[in-house]
Amino acid sequence: MSKTSLILLAAGSSTRFGLPVKKQWLYQGEIPLWLHVARQYQEAFGFEEIIVTGHPDELVYMKQFADYTFVPGGSSRQASLLNALERVTGEWVLVNDIARCCLDKAMVKRVLEKKGEADCIVPALQAVDTVYYEDHPVERSAVRLIQTPQLSRTPILRKALDFEVTFTDESSAIHAAGGRVLFVEGSSRAWKLTHSGDLHQLDCLIPPASRTLTGYGLDIHAFEEGKQMVLGGVPIDSPVGFKAHSDGDVAVHALIDALLGAAGMGDIGEHFPDTDPCWRGADSMELLEDVLTRIRSCGLVPLQADLIILAQVPKLGPYKTQIRQRLSRAMGLLPSRVNIKATTAEKMGFVGREEGVAVQAVATLGIYDWSKKS
Ligand code: MG
């Protein structure tokens, strides 16, 4: 039997979705939607090869969830699909958009059973309403509403998509390339998740688990003369600043690492390497905003943080409230959820010798509860 690979397209930016989280990252119980859908396909049909497209910034993170083949998405669905097709080893390929998140096993079975009978096998629904083309009614029995997943011969699909023409699905590309398209009965369960309002229409979705994730961060920076000191996003009156590639905001760096730790997203150096000139002199609050956007778009929400700043100098008592307010605002939290502590090192060690500052941070995240939103 010829091998069939599965491509799951999950690289979209969810611009029409209307929530801070991307739809592929909506949690279903303990796991994001893209993984939930991939597992359902694997369990129901035993695909040996699963290729998932993801946003280039999310690929490293996606690999922490499953042992599939991950490929970067392109600027369009077609570009993403071509990237994924480069990795396909099966003679046949089933392509599913993550937005078609409700798997109707009977429908997919109808598609897979027709393997070999055409170049592309497509689930389609008959129009049930009256249909007009511009201002002319047309015979509705001749109208087909096309769905995914579609099953295609891999070499024909590769060739069919490799044009300067934009196709909205595989069947139209294969049709344009002269290939044969076969229709099977679609499913009314296979509707797309496009807007957040659709969440409550799709009965296959499972509410997210209630889970608290905890991360820890530690950062140390030496003093440097002639530089503005910034701690927790607040300018500090001090004759020295911090030696660093960026502005050296050691408190924000520790907080970022705590947030990344809670999300399982690695560390600050992986996201903002100090070998990359674009982060030279970077405002660490902008890095924090960037990390928070990534965390939120991947289905998690900040809940709380606690920082302890270890500094012999400067005296931080007068700044603690300001730092708390600045960081809590950035995290979208009440100031009561972002605690700032300051202590000296009793004149011991590098902190006690007034050579630099160390900061420890703990942060907690929750899973975004889309099931309570309208
Ligand atoms: Mg640092």
XYZ file of C-alpha atoms and ligand atoms in Angstrom:
375
model
C 0.000 0.000 0.000
C 1.410 3.411 -0.941
C 2.296 5.645 1.956
C 0.172 8.656 2.897
C 1.661 11.594 4.807
C -0.332 14.154 6.787
C 0.322 17.893 6.557
C -1.246 20.075 9.218
C -1.164 23.786 8.349
C -0.771 25.708 11.619
C 1.340 28.739 10.682
C -1.451 31.308 10.339
C -1.364 34.616 12.178
C -5.077 34.481 13.192
C -5.538 38.143 12.217
C -9.326 37.707 11.838
C -9.680 35.689 15.011
C -10.122 38.607 17.412
C -8.373 37.204 20.516
C -4.786 37.694 21.802
C -4.199 33.949 21.371
C -3.723 32.397 17.922
C -6.305 29.748 17.167
C -3.721 26.962 16.730
C -2.674 27.644 20.337
C -6.110 27.479 21.963
C -5.700 24.848 24.620
C -7.793 21.701 24.476
C -7.371 20.338 27.978
C -3.607 20.215 28.569
C -2.435 20.649 24.947
C -2.707 23.243 22.176
C -5.223 22.800 19.378
C -2.646 21.941 16.675
C -1.353 19.036 18.745
C -4.859 17.914 19.672
C -5.826 17.756 15.978
C -2.573 16.008 14.961
C -3.042 13.382 17.663
C -6.639 12.764 16.633
C -5.558 12.118 13.053
C -2.706 9.906 14.179
C -4.893 7.853 16.517
C -7.725 7.451 14.005
C -5.666 6.733 10.877
C -2.136 5.847 12.051
C -0.173 8.303 9.918
C 3.539 7.442 10.044
C 4.584 10.876 8.848
C 3.068 14.069 10.226
C 4.387 17.418 9.032
C 3.235 20.542 10.849
C 3.828 24.080 9.622
C 4.325 26.766 12.250
C 5.229 30.420 12.494
C 9.058 30.638 12.251
C 9.217 32.196 15.761
C 7.220 29.295 17.231
C 8.948 26.286 15.652
C 11.491 25.708 18.424
C 8.663 25.840 20.964
C 6.421 23.514 18.933
C 9.195 20.915 18.917
C 8.918 20.725 22.713
C 5.395 19.315 22.355
C 5.751 16.465 19.873
C 8.097 14.478 17.682
C 6.633 15.494 14.321
C 8.421 17.178 11.430
C 8.047 20.943 11.850
C 8.563 23.331 8.964
C 8.379 27.129 8.853
C 5.260 28.615 7.338
C 5.568 31.081 4.452
C 3.818 34.327 3.638
C 0.685 32.532 2.405
C -1.084 29.190 2.790
C 0.370 28.115 -0.547
C 3.939 29.067 0.439
C 3.541 27.165 3.727
C 2.187 24.137 1.903
C 5.090 24.158 -0.578
C 7.557 24.274 2.330
C 5.813 21.302 3.930
C 5.668 19.345 0.651
C 9.472 19.493 0.412
C 9.613 17.232 3.462
C 6.889 14.760 2.430
C 8.110 11.250 1.638
C 4.668 9.661 1.052
C 3.334 9.207 -2.491
C 0.050 10.642 -1.225
C -0.530 13.553 1.084
C -3.558 14.557 3.144
C -3.590 18.302 3.866
C -5.638 19.778 6.695
C -5.919 23.364 7.871
C -5.817 23.788 11.622
C -8.980 25.897 11.332
C -10.793 22.654 10.356
C -10.286 21.430 13.865
C -13.277 19.098 14.208
C -12.277 15.750 12.773
C -15.184 13.843 11.221
C -13.629 10.380 11.019
C -16.279 9.016 8.652
C -15.646 11.855 6.192
C -11.848 11.476 6.286
C -12.326 7.730 5.820
C -14.418 8.443 2.687
C -11.552 10.593 1.367
C -8.792 8.065 2.163
C -10.765 5.132 0.712
C -10.712 6.751 -2.731
C -6.897 6.847 -2.824
C -5.707 5.933 -6.309
C -8.965 6.854 -8.053
C -7.991 10.442 -8.986
C -5.157 12.937 -8.482
C -7.031 14.797 -5.732
C -9.890 13.535 -3.565
C -11.968 16.290 -2.073
C -14.816 16.384 0.452
C -17.583 18.677 -0.753
C -21.035 19.713 0.408
C -24.004 20.309 -1.856
C -25.514 23.785 -1.687
C -28.824 23.674 0.190
C -29.736 27.331 -0.259
C -30.564 29.141 -3.463
C -27.332 30.231 -5.133
C -26.740 33.305 -7.275
C -23.655 33.986 -9.383
C -23.517 37.791 -9.472
C -27.158 38.617 -10.337
C -28.120 35.276 -11.905
C -29.560 32.356 -9.967
C -27.719 29.144 -10.819
C -28.688 25.499 -10.556
C -27.743 24.749 -6.962
C -27.333 21.006 -7.522
C -24.321 21.918 -9.700
C -22.690 23.884 -6.869
C -20.171 22.244 -4.562
C -18.766 23.760 -1.377
C -15.231 22.508 -0.984
C -13.772 21.389 2.327
C -10.522 19.983 3.703
C -8.759 17.651 4.311
C -7.995 16.803 0.701
C -5.911 13.868 -0.451
C -3.489 14.505 -3.325
C -0.791 12.710 -5.250
C 2.349 14.320 -3.820
C 4.349 14.886 -7.069
C 1.333 16.319 -8.895
C 0.495 18.643 -6.008
C 4.100 19.881 -5.800
C 4.095 20.720 -9.503
C 0.570 22.209 -9.445
C 1.343 24.645 -6.610
C 4.682 25.836 -7.947
C 3.238 28.730 -9.961
C 2.821 32.455 -9.548
C -0.931 31.837 -9.196
C -2.609 31.800 -5.795
C -4.839 28.809 -5.204
C -7.158 28.626 -2.188
C -6.940 24.832 -1.943
C -5.174 21.802 -3.435
C -8.043 20.737 -5.678
C -8.123 24.027 -7.601
C -4.342 23.848 -8.163
C -4.501 20.250 -9.364
C -7.493 21.060 -11.552
C -5.617 23.991 -13.111
C -2.647 21.693 -13.774
C -4.902 19.285 -15.684
C -5.164 16.703 -12.897
C -8.323 14.763 -12.080
C -10.384 15.804 -9.039
C -12.840 13.424 -7.395
C -15.513 14.603 -4.956
C -16.734 12.675 -1.932
C -19.488 13.645 0.470
C -18.324 16.358 2.904
C -19.496 16.942 6.435
C -21.413 19.711 8.129
C -19.190 19.048 11.190
C -16.103 20.113 9.269
C -16.723 23.866 9.462
C -13.857 26.258 9.888
C -12.852 28.109 13.022
C -12.431 31.643 11.660
C -13.727 34.099 14.283
C -13.661 33.785 18.067
C -17.499 33.665 17.946
C -17.171 30.286 16.166
C -15.663 28.754 19.312
C -19.078 28.150 20.811
C -20.529 26.723 17.592
C -17.938 23.938 17.301
C -19.040 21.175 19.639
C -15.819 19.173 19.217
C -13.742 21.644 21.231
C -12.713 20.770 24.782
C -12.331 23.522 27.446
C -8.740 24.196 28.530
C -7.318 22.659 31.686
C -6.985 24.865 34.733
C -3.236 24.800 35.262
C -0.634 27.064 36.848
C 2.864 27.043 35.326
C 5.843 28.361 37.284
C 9.206 29.653 36.035
C 12.386 30.916 37.644
C 14.837 33.560 36.424
C 18.232 34.806 37.564
C 20.369 37.551 36.076
C 23.543 39.394 37.075
C 25.084 42.513 35.573
C 28.252 44.420 36.483
C 28.254 48.184 36.860
C 29.534 50.450 34.096
C 30.318 54.110 34.524
C 28.674 56.753 32.411
C 25.539 54.755 31.630
C 21.949 55.439 32.764
C 20.832 52.792 35.251
C 17.433 51.258 34.496
C 15.843 48.677 36.793
C 12.406 47.191 36.195
C 11.856 49.752 33.438
C 12.454 52.667 35.859
C 15.429 55.102 35.495
C 17.440 55.047 38.726
C 19.505 57.963 40.052
C 22.987 56.403 40.099
C 26.509 57.350 38.937
C 26.749 53.949 37.197
C 24.573 51.896 34.901
C 24.903 48.257 33.848
C 27.469 46.769 31.504
C 25.470 44.976 28.820
C 24.712 44.591 25.145
C 21.223 45.988 25.851
C 20.269 48.649 28.416
C 21.242 46.017 31.026
C 17.955 46.076 32.944
C 18.854 43.106 35.096
C 15.424 42.983 36.802
C 13.557 42.788 33.505
C 15.988 40.142 32.216
C 15.353 37.964 35.280
C 11.595 38.446 34.869
C 11.784 37.539 31.163
C 13.644 34.326 32.017
C 11.051 33.471 34.675
C 8.219 34.005 32.161
C 10.002 31.992 29.458
C 10.661 29.275 32.026
C 7.000 29.028 32.985
C 6.018 28.777 29.315
C 8.774 26.239 28.538
C 10.151 28.650 25.923
C 13.875 28.447 26.691
C 15.848 31.494 27.851
C 16.368 35.140 26.980
C 19.600 34.458 25.054
C 17.789 32.140 22.622
C 15.199 34.811 21.843
C 17.464 37.884 21.826
C 21.048 36.692 21.194
C 23.684 39.262 22.200
C 25.551 38.360 19.002
C 22.712 39.967 17.011
C 23.450 43.681 16.476
C 19.716 44.471 16.354
C 19.525 44.107 20.170
C 22.420 46.539 20.806
C 21.231 49.126 23.340
C 17.780 47.503 23.299
C 15.138 48.773 25.696
C 14.543 45.720 27.863
C 10.894 46.727 28.383
C 10.431 46.226 24.638
C 11.949 42.758 24.956
C 9.504 42.074 27.811
C 6.580 43.239 25.640
C 7.785 40.983 22.838
C 8.003 37.971 25.171
C 4.562 38.681 26.630
C 3.084 38.869 23.123
C 4.655 35.494 22.243
C 3.398 33.949 25.476
C -0.132 35.288 24.982
C -0.299 34.284 21.328
C 0.702 30.744 22.364
C -2.317 30.414 24.646
C -0.862 31.391 28.037
C -1.508 34.393 30.303
C 0.686 35.987 32.988
C -0.772 35.660 36.482
C 1.869 36.796 38.939
C 5.553 37.606 39.475
C 7.852 38.049 42.465
C 11.301 39.648 42.152
C 14.129 40.019 44.619
C 16.796 42.577 43.742
C 20.131 41.970 45.448
C 22.021 45.311 45.491
C 24.427 46.939 47.927
C 24.033 50.166 45.957
C 21.970 52.030 44.917
C 19.314 52.198 47.624
C 16.160 50.850 45.991
C 13.543 51.473 48.688
C 12.274 54.673 47.030
C 11.866 52.892 43.655
C 10.077 49.675 44.613
C 6.541 51.020 44.129
C 7.426 52.566 40.763
C 9.027 49.326 39.537
C 5.999 47.337 40.686
C 3.660 49.678 38.821
C 5.752 49.723 35.657
C 6.088 45.932 35.447
C 2.483 45.167 36.425
C 1.224 47.552 33.739
C 3.383 45.819 31.129
C 2.040 42.432 32.242
C -1.596 43.591 32.307
C -1.843 42.758 36.015
C -2.832 44.542 39.200
C 0.214 45.937 41.063
C -0.643 43.485 43.862
C 0.336 40.627 41.515
C 3.884 41.893 40.879
C 5.923 41.945 44.061
C 9.294 43.686 44.273
C 11.734 42.985 47.082
C 15.157 44.573 47.575
C 17.970 43.462 49.815
C 21.684 44.121 50.252
C 24.391 41.446 50.408
C 25.645 42.579 53.814
C 28.832 43.804 52.059
C 29.729 40.234 51.006
C 30.663 38.963 47.557
C 30.532 40.901 44.271
C 27.256 42.569 45.213
C 28.647 43.564 48.620
C 31.793 44.974 46.947
C 29.472 47.151 44.835
C 30.540 45.577 41.560
C 27.060 44.807 40.269
C 23.495 43.673 40.933
C 21.785 40.263 40.902
C 18.051 39.684 40.507
C 15.983 36.548 41.044
C 12.418 36.263 39.741
C 9.577 33.784 39.891
C 6.617 34.077 37.523
C 3.425 32.102 37.090
C 1.309 31.706 33.990
C -2.141 30.254 33.431
C -3.751 28.749 30.353
C -5.965 31.213 28.459
C -9.566 30.212 29.105
C -11.248 30.759 25.746
C -14.299 28.743 26.876
C -15.572 31.615 29.033
C -15.262 34.270 26.302
C -18.103 35.071 23.956
Mg 21.001 40.136 31.369
